[in-house]
Amino acid sequence: MRFGYRDACLRHETGARHPESSDRLRAIRRRLSRLHGVEYEEGSLATREALERVHDPSYLDEVEQFCADGGGTWDADTVAVGATWEAARASAGLSVWAANAALDGHQGHDTPFAIGRPPGHHAEPDDAMGFCFLGNAGVAATDALQRDDVDRVAVFDWDVHHGNGTQKMFYERGDVFYASIHERGLFPGTGHVDEPGRDEGEGSILNVPYRGGCGDAEYLAAIDEALRPALERYDPDLLIVSAGFDAHEHDPISRMRVSTEGYGAMTRRLDDLCDDLDAALAFVLEGGYSLDALADSIAMVHETMHGRDPVETDEAVSDRARERLDEVREEHGL
């Protein structure tokens, strides 16, 4: 795979005990150094024009000035230093690179994966929250829509938290489809089944809020029974995966049980789906706070895209998850 990486993302310092630290990228790079076929691209800093497609100009001014003044605590979870503005623009820019590289034909072994930080899916059009300042996947999706060969983009968010920011950006527009599998009851408390979008965005939001304890079987069922039929109907030109790895069974901040092999199995499902849809595929890093589980899972995504067949679970979908999937399918007429 081609990984988007920029040293500027390391300079966003969050403090010794903050889970979203630069050690995440260092752990990923160490693990990838042991694999074949890994290439890196630096991309470019996201432009102001690209950011303003999803963020209010006054909010961007506020964040830039906040960082220029030395940063500090934006909210209880979200902190910045002087270098954070450049890091956030680098992270968003890597996501833009990933989307365009995918659309330019970099697929299969060359599928792009942006490993920037800070992450982005909690950043709303006018506010930073949940470790996020800029909506990386949203910036990438709207940049892709500027191309003549793109009419519709889908974002699939498998982070354990719901991407409230990404959903809010596209809730009332139909050119970006947002789907999320997440743990019900976790921060930020959004992402209910009955949030399907409105106006031009009616039907373009799909949420699968599972209870804690779900694992590979439930995630694969959500892809097979909800995401696939929804995207077959929507027919996107590009699928961006908001790839957080905090639903991993060894992650410290969730109760989900997705295995490393499970992330490979989901990757295989999405690659096959994009082949069927003739859609490009790109990955953008979100969360994941066990350094070993994060690094191993990204290595699994890479190895899967290089032909490895991940081991799929033989466990059955739980009754509660089956009820939730039935609810989702009914809400969306799937």
Coordinates of C-alpha atoms in Angstrom, one line a residue, residues 21-312:
S21 CA -0.4 10.9 21.0
S22 CA 2.4 11.0 18.4
D23 CA 3.4 7.5 19.6
R24 CA 0.5 6.1 17.6
L25 CA 2.2 7.1 14.3
R26 CA 5.6 5.9 15.5
A27 CA 4.2 2.5 16.4
I28 CA 2.5 2.2 13.0
R29 CA 5.7 3.1 11.2
R30 CA 7.8 0.6 13.2
R31 CA 5.4 -2.2 12.4
L32 CA 5.2 -1.3 8.7
S33 CA 9.0 -1.2 8.5
R34 CA 8.9 -5.0 8.8
L35 CA 6.6 -5.5 5.8
H36 CA 7.2 -5.5 2.1
G37 CA 5.6 -3.2 -0.4
V38 CA 5.2 -0.2 1.9
E39 CA 5.6 3.2 0.2
Y40 CA 5.2 6.6 1.6
E41 CA 3.9 9.9 0.2
E42 CA 4.0 13.3 1.9
G43 CA 1.0 14.9 0.2
S44 CA 0.5 18.7 0.7
L45 CA -1.0 20.8 3.4
A46 CA -4.8 21.2 2.9
T47 CA -5.6 24.5 1.4
R48 CA -7.9 27.0 2.9
E49 CA -10.3 26.5 -0.1
A50 CA -10.5 22.8 0.7
L51 CA -11.1 23.4 4.4
E52 CA -13.8 25.9 3.8
R53 CA -15.9 23.4 1.8
V54 CA -16.8 21.8 5.1
H55 CA -15.8 24.3 7.8
D56 CA -16.9 27.8 8.7
P57 CA -14.3 30.4 7.8
S58 CA -14.6 32.0 11.2
Y59 CA -14.0 28.7 13.0
L60 CA -10.8 28.1 10.9
D61 CA -9.6 31.6 11.8
E62 CA -10.3 30.8 15.5
V63 CA -8.3 27.5 15.5
E64 CA -5.4 29.0 13.5
Q65 CA -5.2 31.9 16.0
F66 CA -5.6 29.6 19.0
C67 CA -2.6 27.6 17.8
A68 CA -0.6 30.7 16.9
D69 CA -1.1 31.9 20.5
G70 CA 0.5 28.7 21.8
G71 CA -2.6 26.5 22.0
G72 CA -4.0 25.1 25.2
T73 CA -7.1 23.2 26.2
W74 CA -9.9 23.6 23.7
D75 CA -12.2 21.3 25.6
A76 CA -11.7 18.5 28.2
D77 CA -10.4 16.1 25.5
T78 CA -9.0 18.3 22.8
V79 CA -5.7 20.1 23.2
A80 CA -3.4 22.1 20.9
V81 CA 0.1 23.5 20.8
G82 CA 1.6 25.9 18.4
A83 CA 2.3 23.2 15.8
T84 CA -1.2 21.8 15.9
W85 CA -2.5 24.0 13.0
E86 CA 0.1 22.8 10.6
A87 CA -0.3 19.2 11.8
A88 CA -4.1 19.4 11.3
R89 CA -3.6 20.8 7.8
A90 CA -1.1 18.1 7.1
S91 CA -3.5 15.4 8.3
A92 CA -6.3 16.8 6.2
G93 CA -4.0 17.2 3.2
L94 CA -2.9 13.5 3.5
S95 CA -6.6 12.5 3.3
V96 CA -7.0 14.6 0.2
W97 CA -4.0 12.9 -1.3
A98 CA -5.4 9.5 -0.5
A99 CA -8.7 10.2 -2.1
N100 CA -7.2 11.6 -5.3
A101 CA -4.5 8.8 -5.5
A102 CA -7.3 6.3 -5.3
L103 CA -9.3 8.0 -8.0
D104 CA -6.1 8.2 -10.2
G105 CA -5.9 4.5 -10.2
H106 CA -3.8 3.5 -7.2
Q107 CA -5.6 0.4 -6.1
G108 CA -4.8 -3.1 -5.1
H109 CA -1.2 -3.2 -3.8
D110 CA -1.1 0.6 -4.2
T111 CA -4.3 1.4 -2.3
P112 CA -3.7 4.7 -0.4
F113 CA -3.9 4.9 3.4
A114 CA -3.4 8.4 5.0
I115 CA -1.9 7.9 8.5
G116 CA -2.1 11.5 9.7
R117 CA -3.1 13.0 13.0
P118 CA -4.9 14.6 14.6
P119 CA -7.9 12.5 13.6
G120 CA -10.9 14.2 12.1
H121 CA -14.3 12.6 12.3
H122 CA -15.5 14.4 15.4
A123 CA -14.6 17.9 14.1
E124 CA -17.9 19.7 13.3
P125 CA -18.2 22.5 10.7
D126 CA -17.8 25.1 13.5
D127 CA -16.1 23.3 16.4
A128 CA -13.3 21.1 17.5
M129 CA -14.0 18.1 19.7
G130 CA -13.0 14.5 20.5
F131 CA -9.3 15.0 19.7
C132 CA -10.2 16.4 16.2
F133 CA -9.8 19.9 14.7
L134 CA -10.4 19.3 10.9
G135 CA -12.8 16.8 9.3
N136 CA -10.2 14.9 7.3
A137 CA -12.5 12.5 5.6
G138 CA -15.0 15.3 4.9
V139 CA -12.3 17.5 3.4
A140 CA -11.2 14.6 1.2
A141 CA -14.7 13.8 0.1
T142 CA -15.6 17.3 -1.0
D143 CA -12.2 17.8 -2.7
A144 CA -12.9 14.6 -4.7
L145 CA -16.2 16.0 -5.8
Q146 CA -14.4 18.8 -7.6
R147 CA -13.2 16.3 -10.1
D148 CA -15.1 15.8 -13.4
D149 CA -15.0 12.0 -12.9
V150 CA -16.7 12.1 -9.5
D151 CA -20.4 12.6 -8.8
R152 CA -20.9 10.8 -5.5
V153 CA -18.6 9.8 -2.6
A154 CA -19.2 7.4 0.3
V155 CA -17.5 7.5 3.7
F156 CA -17.6 4.3 5.8
D157 CA -16.6 4.9 9.4
W158 CA -15.6 1.7 11.4
D159 CA -14.1 3.7 14.3
V160 CA -15.8 2.6 17.6
H161 CA -17.1 6.2 18.1
H162 CA -19.7 7.8 15.9
G163 CA -18.3 10.4 13.5
N164 CA -20.7 13.2 14.5
G165 CA -18.6 15.8 12.6
T166 CA -18.7 13.9 9.3
Q167 CA -22.4 13.2 9.6
K168 CA -23.2 16.8 10.4
M169 CA -21.2 18.0 7.3
F170 CA -23.3 15.9 5.0
Y171 CA -26.7 15.5 6.7
E172 CA -28.5 17.7 4.3
R173 CA -26.7 17.0 1.1
G174 CA -26.9 14.0 -1.2
D175 CA -23.5 13.9 -2.9
V176 CA -21.8 12.2 0.1
F177 CA -23.1 9.1 1.8
Y178 CA -22.0 8.5 5.4
A179 CA -22.2 5.2 7.1
S180 CA -21.0 4.3 10.6
I181 CA -20.7 1.2 12.8
H182 CA -20.1 2.3 16.4
E183 CA -20.6 1.4 20.0
R184 CA -23.9 2.7 21.3
G185 CA -23.5 5.0 24.4
L186 CA -19.9 6.0 23.8
F187 CA -18.8 9.6 23.1
P188 CA -20.3 11.7 21.5
G189 CA -23.7 10.1 21.9
T190 CA -24.9 10.6 18.3
G191 CA -25.4 8.2 15.5
H192 CA -28.9 6.7 16.1
V193 CA -30.7 4.5 13.6
D194 CA -33.3 7.2 13.0
E195 CA -30.8 9.8 11.8
P196 CA -31.1 9.1 8.0
G197 CA -30.3 12.6 6.8
R198 CA -32.8 15.2 5.5
D199 CA -33.7 17.4 2.6
E200 CA -31.3 16.4 -0.3
G201 CA -29.5 14.2 2.2
E202 CA -32.5 12.1 3.0
G203 CA -31.4 8.4 3.1
S204 CA -27.7 9.3 2.8
I205 CA -26.8 8.6 6.5
L206 CA -26.7 5.0 7.7
N207 CA -25.9 4.3 11.4
V208 CA -25.4 0.9 13.0
P209 CA -25.1 1.6 16.8
Y210 CA -24.3 -1.8 18.3
R211 CA -24.2 -2.5 22.0
G212 CA -20.8 -3.2 23.5
G213 CA -19.4 -6.7 23.1
C214 CA -19.9 -7.0 19.3
G215 CA -17.0 -8.5 17.3
D216 CA -16.0 -9.8 13.9
A217 CA -19.3 -11.5 13.1
E218 CA -21.4 -8.5 13.9
Y219 CA -19.2 -6.1 11.9
L220 CA -19.1 -8.3 8.9
A221 CA -22.9 -8.8 9.0
A222 CA -23.3 -5.0 9.1
I223 CA -21.2 -4.7 5.9
D224 CA -22.9 -7.6 4.1
E225 CA -26.5 -6.8 5.1
A226 CA -26.6 -3.0 5.5
L227 CA -23.6 -1.3 3.9
R228 CA -23.3 -3.3 0.8
P229 CA -27.0 -3.0 -0.3
A230 CA -27.0 0.7 0.6
L231 CA -23.9 1.4 -1.5
E232 CA -25.1 -0.7 -4.3
R233 CA -28.1 1.6 -4.4
Y234 CA -26.1 4.8 -3.9
D235 CA -23.4 3.8 -6.5
P236 CA -20.4 6.0 -5.3
D237 CA -17.4 6.7 -7.4
L238 CA -15.1 6.6 -4.3
L239 CA -15.3 4.9 -0.9
I240 CA -13.3 6.5 1.9
V241 CA -12.8 4.4 5.0
S242 CA -12.6 6.4 8.2
A243 CA -10.4 3.7 9.7
G244 CA -10.3 3.9 13.5
F245 CA -9.1 0.8 15.2
D246 CA -10.5 1.4 18.7
A247 CA -13.2 -1.3 18.3
H248 CA -10.3 -3.8 18.6
E249 CA -10.7 -6.4 21.4
H250 CA -7.5 -5.1 23.1
D251 CA -8.2 -1.3 22.8
P252 CA -8.4 0.3 26.3
I253 CA -11.4 2.6 25.6
S254 CA -14.1 0.4 24.1
R255 CA -16.0 -2.8 24.8
M256 CA -16.0 -4.1 21.3
R257 CA -14.3 -7.3 20.3
V258 CA -13.0 -6.9 16.7
S259 CA -9.9 -8.9 16.2
T260 CA -6.9 -8.1 14.1
E261 CA -8.0 -10.7 11.6
G262 CA -11.4 -9.1 11.7
Y263 CA -10.0 -5.9 10.3
G264 CA -8.5 -7.9 7.5
A265 CA -11.8 -9.5 6.8
M266 CA -13.6 -6.2 6.7
T267 CA -10.9 -4.8 4.4
R268 CA -11.4 -7.8 2.0
R269 CA -15.2 -7.2 2.0
L270 CA -14.7 -3.5 1.2
D271 CA -12.2 -4.2 -1.6
D272 CA -14.6 -6.7 -3.1
L273 CA -17.4 -4.3 -2.8
C274 CA -15.5 -1.5 -4.6
D275 CA -14.6 -3.9 -7.3
D276 CA -18.2 -4.7 -7.8
L277 CA -19.2 -1.0 -7.8
D278 CA -16.2 0.1 -9.9
A279 CA -15.4 2.5 -7.1
A280 CA -12.0 3.7 -5.9
L281 CA -11.0 2.8 -2.3
A282 CA -9.0 4.9 0.2
F283 CA -8.3 4.7 3.9
V284 CA -7.9 7.6 6.4
L285 CA -6.7 7.0 10.0
E286 CA -9.1 7.9 12.8
G287 CA -8.7 6.4 16.3
G288 CA -7.0 3.4 17.9
Y289 CA -5.3 3.7 21.3
S290 CA -3.6 0.3 22.0
L291 CA -0.3 0.9 20.2
D292 CA 0.2 -2.8 19.4
A293 CA -3.4 -3.5 18.3
L294 CA -3.4 -0.3 16.2
A295 CA -0.1 -1.1 14.4
D296 CA -0.9 -4.8 13.9
S297 CA -4.4 -4.0 12.5
I298 CA -3.0 -1.5 10.0
A299 CA -0.4 -4.1 9.0
M300 CA -3.3 -6.5 8.5
V301 CA -5.0 -4.1 6.2
H302 CA -1.8 -3.7 4.2
E303 CA -1.2 -7.5 4.0
T304 CA -4.9 -8.1 3.0
M305 CA -4.5 -5.6 0.1
H306 CA -1.4 -7.5 -0.9
G307 CA -3.3 -10.8 -1.2
R308 CA -3.4 -12.3 2.3
D309 CA -6.6 -14.1 3.1
P310 CA -7.6 -13.1 6.6
V311 CA -9.2 -15.8 8.8
E312 CA -12.9 -15.2 9.2

